[in-house]
PDB file of C-alpha atoms and ligand atoms in Angstrom:
ATOM      1  CA  MET A 157     -75.866  20.582  -6.374  1.00 48.00           C
ATOM      2  CA  ARG A 158     -73.452  17.760  -6.060  1.00 60.00           C
ATOM      3  CA  ALA A 159     -70.479  19.328  -4.794  1.00 60.00           C
ATOM      4  CA  PRO A 160     -71.241  19.186  -1.358  1.00 61.00           C
ATOM      5  CA  LEU A 161     -71.504  15.341  -1.526  1.00 57.00           C
ATOM      6  CA  ILE A 162     -68.126  15.214  -3.195  1.00 57.00           C
ATOM      7  CA  ILE A 163     -66.705  17.378  -0.464  1.00 55.00           C
ATOM      8  CA  LEU A 164     -67.967  15.139   2.152  1.00 50.00           C
ATOM      9  CA  ILE A 165     -66.865  12.167   0.254  1.00 51.00           C
ATOM     10  CA  LEU A 166     -63.440  13.504   0.448  1.00 49.00           C
ATOM     11  CA  ILE A 167     -63.315  14.029   3.611  1.00 50.00           C
ATOM     12  CA  VAL A 168     -64.497  10.571   4.880  1.00 45.00           C
ATOM     13  CA  ILE A 169     -61.545   9.702   2.593  1.00 47.00           C
ATOM     14  CA  ALA A 170     -58.970  11.828   4.410  1.00 48.00           C
ATOM     15  CA  VAL A 171     -60.210  10.620   7.673  1.00 43.00           C
ATOM     16  CA  LEU A 172     -59.990   7.007   6.660  1.00 41.00           C
ATOM     17  CA  ALA A 173     -56.364   7.678   5.432  1.00 43.00           C
ATOM     18  CA  LEU A 174     -55.347   9.293   8.600  1.00 42.00           C
ATOM     19  CA  VAL A 175     -56.773   6.676  11.066  1.00 42.00           C
ATOM     20  CA  GLY A 176     -55.453   3.809   8.785  1.00 42.00           C
ATOM     21  CA  TYR A 177     -51.833   5.520   8.630  1.00 44.00           C
ATOM     22  CA  ASN A 178     -51.724   5.653  12.316  1.00 44.00           C
ATOM     23  CA  SER A 179     -52.991   2.103  12.914  1.00 41.00           C
ATOM     24  CA  GLY A 180     -50.193   0.912  11.028  1.00 39.00           C
ATOM     25  CA  TRP A 181     -52.172  -0.157   8.144  1.00 39.00           C
ATOM     26  CA  PHE A 182     -49.398   0.642   5.551  1.00 38.00           C
ATOM     27  CA  GLY A 183     -46.467  -0.889   7.081  1.00 38.00           C
ATOM     28  CA  SER A 184     -45.118   2.449   8.899  1.00 41.00           C
ATOM     29  CA  PRO A 185     -44.397   3.512  11.424  1.00 39.00           C
ATOM     30  CA  PRO A 186     -43.939   0.598  13.560  1.00 38.00           C
ATOM     31  CA  PRO A 187     -46.457   0.860  16.525  1.00 39.00           C
ATOM     32  CA  PRO A 188     -45.074   2.402  19.717  1.00 40.00           C
ATOM     33  CA  GLY A 189     -43.332  -0.022  21.998  1.00 39.00           C
ATOM     34  CA  ALA A 190     -42.290  -2.444  19.354  1.00 38.00           C
ATOM     35  CA  ASN A 191     -39.281  -4.396  19.349  1.00 41.00           C
ATOM     36  CA  PRO A 192     -37.014  -3.504  16.274  1.00 37.00           C
ATOM     37  CA  SER A 193     -35.165  -7.021  16.649  1.00 39.00           C
ATOM     38  CA  ALA A 194     -38.679  -8.687  15.842  1.00 36.00           C
ATOM     39  CA  THR A 195     -37.740  -7.345  12.124  1.00 36.00           C
ATOM     40  CA  PRO A 196     -34.445  -8.285  11.707  1.00 36.00           C
ATOM     41  CA  ALA A 197     -34.635  -7.949   7.889  1.00 37.00           C
ATOM     42  CA  ALA A 198     -35.419  -4.293   8.159  1.00 37.00           C
ATOM     43  CA  SER A 199     -33.231  -3.454  11.327  1.00 38.00           C
ATOM     44  CA  GLY A 200     -30.086  -5.048  10.140  1.00 37.00           C
ATOM     45  CA  ALA A 201     -29.260  -4.828  13.968  1.00 37.00           C
ATOM     46  CA  THR A 202     -27.807  -8.432  14.179  1.00 37.00           C
ATOM     47  CA  THR A 203     -26.006 -10.819  11.731  1.00 35.00           C
ATOM     48  CA  PRO A 204     -25.961 -14.451  12.197  1.00 37.00           C
ATOM     49  CA  SER A 205     -21.861 -14.193  12.630  1.00 37.00           C
ATOM     50  CA  GLY A 206     -22.433 -12.208  15.553  1.00 35.00           C
ATOM     51  CA  PRO A 207     -20.199  -8.737  15.857  1.00 36.00           C
ATOM     52  CA  ALA A 208     -18.302  -8.156  12.490  1.00 35.00           C
ATOM     53  CA  ALA A 209     -14.760  -8.961  12.458  1.00 34.00           C
ATOM     54  CA  GLU A 210     -12.848  -5.642  12.252  1.00 30.00           C
ATOM     55  CA  PRO A 211     -11.235  -4.722   8.828  1.00 30.00           C
ATOM     56  CA  GLU A 212      -7.683  -5.303   8.835  1.00 29.00           C
ATOM     57  CA  GLU A 213      -5.146  -2.323   9.329  1.00 26.00           C
ATOM     58  CA  PRO A 214      -3.839  -1.512   5.877  1.00 26.00           C
ATOM     59  CA  VAL A 215      -0.252  -3.181   5.654  1.00 25.00           C
ATOM     60  CA  GLY A 216       1.576   0.003   4.143  1.00 25.00           C
ATOM     61  CA  ASP A 217       3.787  -0.401   1.134  1.00 28.00           C
ATOM     62  CA  GLY A 218       2.535  -4.123   0.557  1.00 26.00           C
ATOM     63  CA  GLY A 219       5.619  -5.646  -0.443  1.00 30.00           C
ATOM     64  CA  VAL A 220       9.069  -5.010  -2.115  1.00 35.00           C
ATOM     65  CA  GLU A 221       8.161  -1.837  -4.205  1.00 35.00           C
ATOM     66  CA  GLN A 222       7.437   1.591  -2.189  1.00 36.00           C
ATOM     67  CA  LEU A 223       5.649   4.249  -3.978  1.00 34.00           C
ATOM     68  CA  PRO A 224       6.958   7.724  -3.569  1.00 35.00           C
ATOM     69  CA  ASP A 225       3.657   9.359  -2.170  1.00 35.00           C
ATOM     70  CA  GLU A 226       2.968   6.027   0.290  1.00 34.00           C
ATOM     71  CA  ALA A 227       2.304   6.764   4.121  1.00 33.00           C
ATOM     72  CA  GLN A 228       5.209   5.488   6.294  1.00 39.00           C
ATOM     73  CA  PRO A 229       4.361   2.958   8.972  1.00 39.00           C
ATOM     74  CA  GLN A 230       6.139   3.917  11.713  1.00 38.00           C
ATOM     75  CA  PRO A 231       8.200   1.127  13.601  1.00 40.00           C
ATOM     76  CA  ALA A 232       7.180   0.083  17.016  1.00 39.00           C
ATOM     77  CA  ALA A 233       9.944   2.193  18.503  1.00 41.00           C
ATOM     78  CA  ASP A 234      11.790   5.449  17.175  1.00 40.00           C
ATOM     79  CA  PRO A 235      15.207   4.060  16.867  1.00 41.00           C
ATOM     80  CA  VAL A 236      16.370   7.114  15.137  1.00 42.00           C
ATOM     81  CA  LYS A 237      18.064   8.692  17.831  1.00 42.00           C
ATOM     82  CA  THR A 238      20.233   6.766  18.577  1.00 46.00           C
ATOM     83  CA  PRO A 239      21.629   3.397  18.865  1.00 47.00           C
ATOM     84  CA  ASP A 240      20.398   1.515  22.411  1.00 49.00           C
ATOM     85  CA  ALA A 241      22.076   3.144  25.400  1.00 45.00           C
ATOM     86  CA  PRO A 242      25.430   1.450  26.338  1.00 46.00           C
ATOM     87  CA  SER A 243      25.042  -1.768  28.450  1.00 50.00           C
ATOM     88  CA  ALA A 244      27.450  -4.319  30.130  1.00 48.00           C
ATOM     89  CA  GLY A 245      26.662  -6.638  27.189  1.00 62.00           C
ATOM     90  CA  SER A 246      26.268  -6.554  23.598  1.00 85.00           C
ATOM     91  CA  PHE A 247      23.345  -5.476  21.896  1.00 94.00           C
ATOM     92  CA  GLY A 248      20.746  -8.282  20.915  1.00 96.00           C
ATOM     93  CA  HIS A 249      22.086 -10.309  18.030  1.00 96.00           C
ATOM     94  CA  PHE A 250      21.898 -14.024  16.660  1.00 96.00           C
ATOM     95  CA  PRO A 251      25.481 -15.550  16.286  1.00 95.00           C
ATOM     96  CA  ALA A 252      27.375 -15.469  13.019  1.00 95.00           C
ATOM     97  CA  GLY A 253      26.218 -18.038  10.649  1.00 96.00           C
ATOM     98  CA  ASP A 254      22.936 -18.585  12.199  1.00 96.00           C
ATOM     99  CA  LEU A 255      20.675 -17.712   9.652  1.00 97.00           C
ATOM    100  CA  ILE A 256      16.828 -17.680   9.497  1.00 97.00           C
ATOM    101  CA  PRO A 257      15.838 -21.576   9.260  1.00 96.00           C
ATOM    102  CA  LYS A 258      15.510 -22.878   5.653  1.00 96.00           C
ATOM    103  CA  SER A 259      17.390 -19.707   4.276  1.00 97.00           C
ATOM    104  CA  GLY A 260      20.497 -21.449   3.668  1.00 96.00           C
ATOM    105  CA  SER A 261      23.572 -22.542   5.610  1.00 95.00           C
ATOM    106  CA  GLY A 262      25.524 -19.984   7.173  1.00 96.00           C
ATOM    107  CA  TYR A 263      29.407 -19.709   7.246  1.00 95.00           C
ATOM    108  CA  LEU A 264      30.512 -20.488  10.746  1.00 86.00           C
ATOM    109  CA  ASP A 265      34.261 -18.782  10.331  1.00 84.00           C
ATOM    110  CA  ARG A 266      34.758 -16.032  13.201  1.00 85.00           C
ATOM    111  CA  THR A 267      37.033 -14.207  11.597  1.00 90.00           C
ATOM    112  CA  VAL A 268      36.658 -10.513  11.995  1.00 93.00           C
ATOM    113  CA  TRP A 269      37.382  -9.464   8.531  1.00 96.00           C
ATOM    114  CA  SER A 270      37.849  -5.831   9.166  1.00 97.00           C
ATOM    115  CA  PRO A 271      38.476  -5.276  12.849  1.00 96.00           C
ATOM    116  CA  ASN A 272      38.461  -1.039  12.621  1.00 97.00           C
ATOM    117  CA  LEU A 273      35.525  -1.062  10.615  1.00 98.00           C
ATOM    118  CA  CYS A 274      33.346   2.051  10.962  1.00 98.00           C
ATOM    119  CA  PHE A 275      29.587   1.003  10.932  1.00 98.00           C
ATOM    120  CA  PRO A 276      28.451   2.196   7.725  1.00 98.00           C
ATOM    121  CA  PHE A 277      25.131   3.751   8.811  1.00 98.00           C
ATOM    122  CA  ALA A 278      25.433   6.966  10.909  1.00 97.00           C
ATOM    123  CA  GLU A 279      22.524   5.979  13.046  1.00 97.00           C
ATOM    124  CA  ALA A 280      20.878   2.734  14.370  1.00 97.00           C
ATOM    125  CA  ALA A 281      20.228   0.085  11.879  1.00 98.00           C
ATOM    126  CA  PHE A 282      19.288  -3.284  11.787  1.00 98.00           C
ATOM    127  CA  ALA A 283      21.134  -6.378  10.191  1.00 98.00           C
ATOM    128  CA  ASN A 284      18.598  -9.042   8.847  1.00 98.00           C
ATOM    129  CA  SER A 285      17.203 -10.738   6.008  1.00 98.00           C
ATOM    130  CA  GLN A 286      15.713  -8.417   3.376  1.00 97.00           C
ATOM    131  CA  VAL A 287      14.230 -11.607   1.410  1.00 97.00           C
ATOM    132  CA  TYR A 288      13.430 -13.614   4.258  1.00 97.00           C
ATOM    133  CA  GLY A 289      12.094 -11.124   6.811  1.00 97.00           C
ATOM    134  CA  ALA A 290       8.845  -9.434   6.872  1.00 97.00           C
ATOM    135  CA  GLY A 291       7.753  -7.974   3.399  1.00 96.00           C
ATOM    136  CA  GLY A 292      10.453  -9.925   1.403  1.00 96.00           C
ATOM    137  CA  GLY A 293      10.043 -12.497  -1.786  1.00 95.00           C
ATOM    138  CA  MET A 294      10.428 -15.355   0.629  1.00 96.00           C
ATOM    139  CA  GLY A 295       8.975 -13.696   3.814  1.00 97.00           C
ATOM    140  CA  PRO A 296       6.505 -14.691   6.011  1.00 97.00           C
ATOM    141  CA  LYS A 297       2.754 -14.520   4.561  1.00 96.00           C
ATOM    142  CA  ASP A 298       1.218 -12.846   7.669  1.00 97.00           C
ATOM    143  CA  LYS A 299       3.809 -10.109   7.526  1.00 97.00           C
ATOM    144  CA  PRO A 300       3.584  -8.674   3.935  1.00 96.00           C
ATOM    145  CA  SER A 301       4.894  -5.176   4.524  1.00 97.00           C
ATOM    146  CA  GLN A 302       8.626  -4.418   4.532  1.00 97.00           C
ATOM    147  CA  CYS A 303       8.076  -1.889   7.249  1.00 97.00           C
ATOM    148  CA  ASP A 304       7.087  -4.256   9.901  1.00 97.00           C
ATOM    149  CA  SER A 305       8.428  -3.822  13.180  1.00 97.00           C
ATOM    150  CA  SER A 306      10.533  -7.163  13.275  1.00 97.00           C
ATOM    151  CA  ASN A 307      12.608  -5.711  10.573  1.00 98.00           C
ATOM    152  CA  TYR A 308      13.417  -2.527  12.579  1.00 97.00           C
ATOM    153  CA  SER A 309      14.128  -3.802  15.812  1.00 95.00           C
ATOM    154  CA  LEU A 310      16.701  -6.242  17.437  1.00 96.00           C
ATOM    155  CA  PRO A 311      18.341  -9.101  17.533  1.00 97.00           C
ATOM    156  CA  TRP A 312      20.219  -8.758  14.366  1.00 98.00           C
ATOM    157  CA  ARG A 313      20.634 -11.647  12.236  1.00 97.00           C
ATOM    158  CA  ASP A 314      23.313 -13.042   9.831  1.00 97.00           C
ATOM    159  CA  ASN A 315      22.524 -13.555   5.866  1.00 97.00           C
ATOM    160  CA  PHE A 316      25.687 -13.980   4.563  1.00 97.00           C
ATOM    161  CA  CYS A 317      25.448 -17.457   2.398  1.00 97.00           C
ATOM    162  CA  GLU A 318      21.547 -17.252   2.346  1.00 97.00           C
ATOM    163  CA  SER A 319      20.331 -18.949  -0.616  1.00 96.00           C
ATOM    164  CA  ARG A 320      20.932 -17.154  -3.671  1.00 94.00           C
ATOM    165  CA  GLY A 321      22.247 -18.125  -7.343  1.00 94.00           C
ATOM    166  CA  TYR A 322      25.696 -15.574  -7.070  1.00 92.00           C
ATOM    167  CA  ALA A 323      29.026 -16.998  -6.551  1.00 94.00           C
ATOM    168  CA  SER A 324      30.259 -16.754  -3.050  1.00 95.00           C
ATOM    169  CA  PRO A 325      33.226 -19.422  -2.880  1.00 95.00           C
ATOM    170  CA  LEU A 326      32.928 -19.356   1.160  1.00 95.00           C
ATOM    171  CA  CYS A 327      29.114 -20.851   0.976  1.00 95.00           C
ATOM    172  CA  VAL A 328      29.045 -24.423   1.512  1.00 93.00           C
ATOM    173  CA  SER A 329      27.827 -24.879  -2.030  1.00 93.00           C
ATOM    174  CA  GLY A 330      30.233 -22.148  -3.487  1.00 95.00           C
ATOM    175  CA  LYS A 331      26.859 -20.195  -4.043  1.00 95.00           C
ATOM    176  CA  GLY A 332      24.814 -17.536  -1.726  1.00 96.00           C
ATOM    177  CA  HIS A 333      24.408 -14.090  -0.305  1.00 97.00           C
ATOM    178  CA  GLN A 334      27.592 -12.415  -0.879  1.00 97.00           C
ATOM    179  CA  GLY A 335      27.084  -9.812   1.851  1.00 97.00           C
ATOM    180  CA  GLN A 336      24.625  -8.620   4.674  1.00 98.00           C
ATOM    181  CA  ASP A 337      21.530  -6.890   4.396  1.00 98.00           C
ATOM    182  CA  ILE A 338      20.912  -3.895   6.520  1.00 98.00           C
ATOM    183  CA  ARG A 339      17.920  -2.043   7.354  1.00 98.00           C
ATOM    184  CA  PRO A 340      18.217   1.968   8.205  1.00 98.00           C
ATOM    185  CA  ALA A 341      17.017   3.225  11.357  1.00 97.00           C
ATOM    186  CA  THR A 342      13.357   3.845   9.999  1.00 97.00           C
ATOM    187  CA  CYS A 343      11.311   2.698   6.979  1.00 97.00           C
ATOM    188  CA  LYS A 344      11.932   5.672   5.219  1.00 97.00           C
ATOM    189  CA  LYS A 345      14.255   5.691   2.380  1.00 97.00           C
ATOM    190  CA  ASP A 346      16.440   8.684   1.162  1.00 98.00           C
ATOM    191  CA  LEU A 347      17.042   9.911   4.811  1.00 97.00           C
ATOM    192  CA  HIS A 348      19.467   8.140   6.407  1.00 98.00           C
ATOM    193  CA  TRP A 349      22.937   8.329   5.788  1.00 98.00           C
ATOM    194  CA  VAL A 350      25.297   5.467   4.752  1.00 98.00           C
ATOM    195  CA  VAL A 351      29.052   6.123   5.599  1.00 98.00           C
ATOM    196  CA  ALA A 352      32.514   4.740   4.751  1.00 98.00           C
ATOM    197  CA  ALA A 353      33.780   1.856   6.233  1.00 98.00           C
ATOM    198  CA  GLU A 354      37.267   3.107   6.368  1.00 98.00           C
ATOM    199  CA  ASP A 355      39.283   5.634   4.895  1.00 98.00           C
ATOM    200  CA  GLY A 356      39.659   5.226   1.092  1.00 98.00           C
ATOM    201  CA  ILE A 357      38.888   5.892  -2.156  1.00 98.00           C
ATOM    202  CA  ILE A 358      35.914   5.575  -4.459  1.00 98.00           C
ATOM    203  CA  THR A 359      36.757   3.032  -6.751  1.00 98.00           C
ATOM    204  CA  ASP A 360      33.902   2.573  -8.681  1.00 98.00           C
ATOM    205  CA  VAL A 361      29.986   3.741  -9.263  1.00 98.00           C
ATOM    206  CA  GLY A 362      28.084   1.411 -11.059  1.00 97.00           C
ATOM    207  CA  THR A 363      24.205   1.735 -11.222  1.00 96.00           C
ATOM    208  CA  TYR A 364      22.933   0.810  -7.776  1.00 97.00           C
ATOM    209  CA  THR A 365      26.433   0.073  -6.208  1.00 97.00           C
ATOM    210  CA  VAL A 366      29.441   2.184  -5.034  1.00 98.00           C
ATOM    211  CA  THR A 367      32.477   0.559  -4.289  1.00 98.00           C
ATOM    212  CA  LEU A 368      35.308   2.064  -1.821  1.00 98.00           C
ATOM    213  CA  THR A 369      38.670   0.565  -1.542  1.00 98.00           C
ATOM    214  CA  GLY A 370      40.687   0.726   1.616  1.00 98.00           C
ATOM    215  CA  ALA A 371      43.455   2.972   1.367  1.00 98.00           C
ATOM    216  CA  ALA A 372      45.672   1.049   3.975  1.00 97.00           C
ATOM    217  CA  ALA A 373      46.681  -2.482   3.469  1.00 96.00           C
ATOM    218  CA  PRO A 374      45.034  -4.872   3.167  1.00 96.00           C
ATOM    219  CA  HIS A 375      42.789  -2.559   0.948  1.00 97.00           C
ATOM    220  CA  ARG A 376      39.873  -4.479   1.795  1.00 98.00           C
ATOM    221  CA  VAL A 377      36.927  -3.810  -0.750  1.00 98.00           C
ATOM    222  CA  TYR A 378      33.544  -2.447   0.458  1.00 98.00           C
ATOM    223  CA  ARG A 379      30.533  -2.565  -1.732  1.00 98.00           C
ATOM    224  CA  TYR A 380      27.571  -0.823  -0.878  1.00 98.00           C
ATOM    225  CA  LEU A 381      24.018  -1.622  -2.873  1.00 98.00           C
ATOM    226  CA  HIS A 382      20.746   0.189  -2.797  1.00 98.00           C
ATOM    227  CA  MET A 383      21.852   3.767  -2.276  1.00 98.00           C
ATOM    228  CA  ARG A 384      19.890   6.766  -3.590  1.00 98.00           C
ATOM    229  CA  MET A 385      22.174   6.892  -6.656  1.00 98.00           C
ATOM    230  CA  ASN A 386      21.122  10.173  -8.080  1.00 97.00           C
ATOM    231  CA  GLN A 387      21.841  11.763  -4.861  1.00 97.00           C
ATOM    232  CA  LEU A 388      25.264  10.622  -3.968  1.00 98.00           C
ATOM    233  CA  ALA A 389      27.607  12.581  -1.745  1.00 98.00           C
ATOM    234  CA  VAL A 390      30.667  10.974  -3.585  1.00 98.00           C
ATOM    235  CA  LYS A 391      32.036  10.347  -6.982  1.00 98.00           C
ATOM    236  CA  GLU A 392      34.247   7.962  -8.643  1.00 98.00           C
ATOM    237  CA  GLY A 393      37.879   8.744  -7.615  1.00 98.00           C
ATOM    238  CA  ALA A 394      36.845  10.675  -4.300  1.00 98.00           C
ATOM    239  CA  GLN A 395      38.905  10.024  -1.382  1.00 98.00           C
ATOM    240  CA  VAL A 396      37.031   9.457   1.685  1.00 98.00           C
ATOM    241  CA  LYS A 397      37.797   9.304   5.586  1.00 98.00           C
ATOM    242  CA  ALA A 398      35.829   6.661   7.451  1.00 98.00           C
ATOM    243  CA  GLY A 399      32.490   7.689   8.675  1.00 98.00           C
ATOM    244  CA  ASP A 400      31.969  10.211   5.749  1.00 98.00           C
ATOM    245  CA  ASN A 401      28.527  10.455   4.314  1.00 98.00           C
ATOM    246  CA  LEU A 402      28.517   8.550   0.841  1.00 98.00           C
ATOM    247  CA  GLY A 403      24.580   8.414  -0.072  1.00 98.00           C
ATOM    248  CA  LYS A 404      21.302   7.868   1.364  1.00 98.00           C
ATOM    249  CA  ALA A 405      19.784   4.172   1.954  1.00 98.00           C
ATOM    250  CA  SER A 406      17.088   3.434  -0.484  1.00 98.00           C
ATOM    251  CA  ASN A 407      15.957   0.889  -2.529  1.00 97.00           C
ATOM    252  CA  ASP A 408      17.717   1.494  -5.999  1.00 97.00           C
ATOM    253  CA  PHE A 409      18.285  -1.762  -7.865  1.00 96.00           C
ATOM    254  CA  GLY A 410      18.505  -0.706 -11.665  1.00 92.00           C
ATOM    255  CA  GLY A 411      15.014  -1.281 -12.804  1.00 87.00           C
ATOM    256  CA  THR A 412      12.612  -2.468 -10.401  1.00 91.00           C
ATOM    257  CA  PRO A 413      13.392  -1.218  -6.752  1.00 94.00           C
ATOM    258  CA  THR A 414      14.260  -3.872  -3.857  1.00 96.00           C
ATOM    259  CA  THR A 415      13.182  -3.312  -0.235  1.00 97.00           C
ATOM    260  CA  ILE A 416      14.733  -0.219   1.535  1.00 98.00           C
ATOM    261  CA  HIS A 417      18.106  -1.871   2.729  1.00 98.00           C
ATOM    262  CA  MET A 418      21.715  -1.331   2.403  1.00 98.00           C
ATOM    263  CA  HIS A 419      23.474  -4.402   1.226  1.00 98.00           C
ATOM    264  CA  PHE A 420      27.009  -4.558   2.421  1.00 98.00           C
ATOM    265  CA  GLU A 421      29.945  -6.826   1.274  1.00 98.00           C
ATOM    266  CA  ILE A 422      33.632  -6.929   2.339  1.00 98.00           C
ATOM    267  CA  ARG A 423      36.025  -8.342  -0.132  1.00 97.00           C
ATOM    268  CA  ALA A 424      39.672  -9.707   0.248  1.00 96.00           C
ATOM    269  CA  GLY A 425      42.094  -7.226  -0.921  1.00 95.00           C
ATOM    270  CA  VAL A 426      44.641  -9.798  -0.822  1.00 94.00           C
ATOM    271  CA  ALA A 427      45.042 -13.534  -0.815  1.00 95.00           C
ATOM    272  CA  GLY A 428      44.713 -14.951   2.724  1.00 93.00           C
ATOM    273  CA  THR A 429      43.233 -17.917   4.966  1.00 93.00           C
ATOM    274  CA  SER A 430      40.083 -18.121   7.012  1.00 92.00           C
ATOM    275  CA  THR A 431      40.403 -18.853  10.407  1.00 89.00           C
ATOM    276  CA  ASP A 432      38.812 -22.213   9.701  1.00 88.00           C
ATOM    277  CA  GLY A 433      41.661 -22.720   7.027  1.00 91.00           C
ATOM    278  CA  LYS A 434      39.676 -22.104   3.779  1.00 92.00           C
ATOM    279  CA  ALA A 435      41.851 -20.550   1.077  1.00 93.00           C
ATOM    280  CA  VAL A 436      40.597 -16.970   0.653  1.00 95.00           C
ATOM    281  CA  LYS A 437      41.378 -15.750  -2.984  1.00 96.00           C
ATOM    282  CA  LEU A 438      41.742 -11.884  -4.078  1.00 96.00           C
ATOM    283  CA  HIS A 439      38.185 -10.463  -3.999  1.00 95.00           C
ATOM    284  CA  THR A 440      36.473 -13.374  -2.506  1.00 96.00           C
ATOM    285  CA  PHE A 441      33.267 -12.426  -0.612  1.00 97.00           C
ATOM    286  CA  LEU A 442      33.876 -12.310   3.127  1.00 97.00           C
ATOM    287  CA  PRO A 443      31.614 -12.639   5.671  1.00 97.00           C
ATOM    288  CA  PRO A 444      30.649  -8.939   7.029  1.00 97.00           C
ATOM    289  CA  TYR A 445      28.335  -9.802  10.233  1.00 97.00           C
ATOM    290  CA  GLN A 446      31.453 -10.362  12.542  1.00 96.00           C
ATOM    291  CA  SER A 447      32.934  -7.175  11.754  1.00 97.00           C
ATOM    292  CA  LEU A 448      29.327  -5.410  11.858  1.00 98.00           C
ATOM    293  CA  VAL A 449      28.809  -6.745  15.181  1.00 96.00           C
ATOM    294  CA  ALA A 450      31.840  -5.311  16.681  1.00 96.00           C
ATOM    295  CA  ALA A 451      31.673  -1.927  14.875  1.00 97.00           C
ATOM    296  CA  TYR A 452      28.063  -1.606  16.018  1.00 97.00           C
ATOM    297  CA  ASP A 453      29.348  -2.339  19.837  1.00 96.00           C
ATOM    298  CA  ARG A 454      31.644   0.455  19.309  1.00 96.00           C
ATOM    299  CA  LYS A 455      29.331   2.628  18.014  1.00 96.00           C
ATOM    300  CA  ARG A 456      27.064   2.178  20.871  1.00 95.00           C
ATOM    301  CA  SER A 457      29.810   2.899  23.335  1.00 94.00           C
ATOM    302  CA  GLY A 458      30.128   6.149  21.788  1.00 94.00           C
ATOM    303  CA  GLN A 459      33.292   5.578  20.095  1.00 95.00           C
ATOM    304  CA  ALA A 460      33.819   7.918  16.950  1.00 94.00           C
ATOM    305  CA  CYS A 461      35.023   6.356  13.222  1.00 94.00           C
ATOM    306  CA  HIS A 462      37.957   9.555  13.403  1.00 78.00           C
TER     307      HIS A 462
HETATM  308 ZN1   ZN B 588      21.742  -8.286   0.004  1.00 94.16          ZN
END
């Protein structure tokens, strides 16, 4: 008996619900033609600060240590192919002794200590500071990556005598960086060959050093640091010719890795005197920059080492 009444009530409720929905009684959908920006909380179309800032690009290695699987950011130009085409003048480089400001006092001696030096990389390379350059421990804060293009482009910069605690007798304070830091052609370790500076013998292989002693007088001593030590092309006692492969530029530094670079030293094979009159004892660390610049000029002009 009451069933028809109940059905009628249900129909009325259903009709009311449908009308109410379309009229927006339940909050949605918005009436046609309504401006979404009138309800910012729901739309999220605008924020108080206007267009959001782009997230920063990832910085690659993020500092000194490079992990094995890390993606390699590419330097601005690809310098692998060759040193720049030969040109009338020399390539871009700061003069010897002109260090990055506040990184120490450079040594101004102009002696080319190794006049026939074979440039110690097979390819292009970039002499600059691995500590005060991008990604270095004292580097610019806004350039946290050692793979920053500034490290892989000209001009070169001297960093012999850069502030360090090591004994380096020719430096003003008697202490400082004992050689020159050189980045390989690209920011990729274990790829770019480091080569013999002149004919000689590998007189020592340490945990992260390789020492080459020149065969000919004055028996200069070259020390190479931070190659990939378990992939060296030479052993202690090996005889090498200028330009022979020694190993690949890397970041080996005993335990904790350093940046990808090769630290290059020239030490006196005999006692002598610098052009500015300083006494040079046997095995004194000599400024390599002038010799490297001249060697790189020869390399750029296509001159072979042997
Ligand atoms: Zn160094």
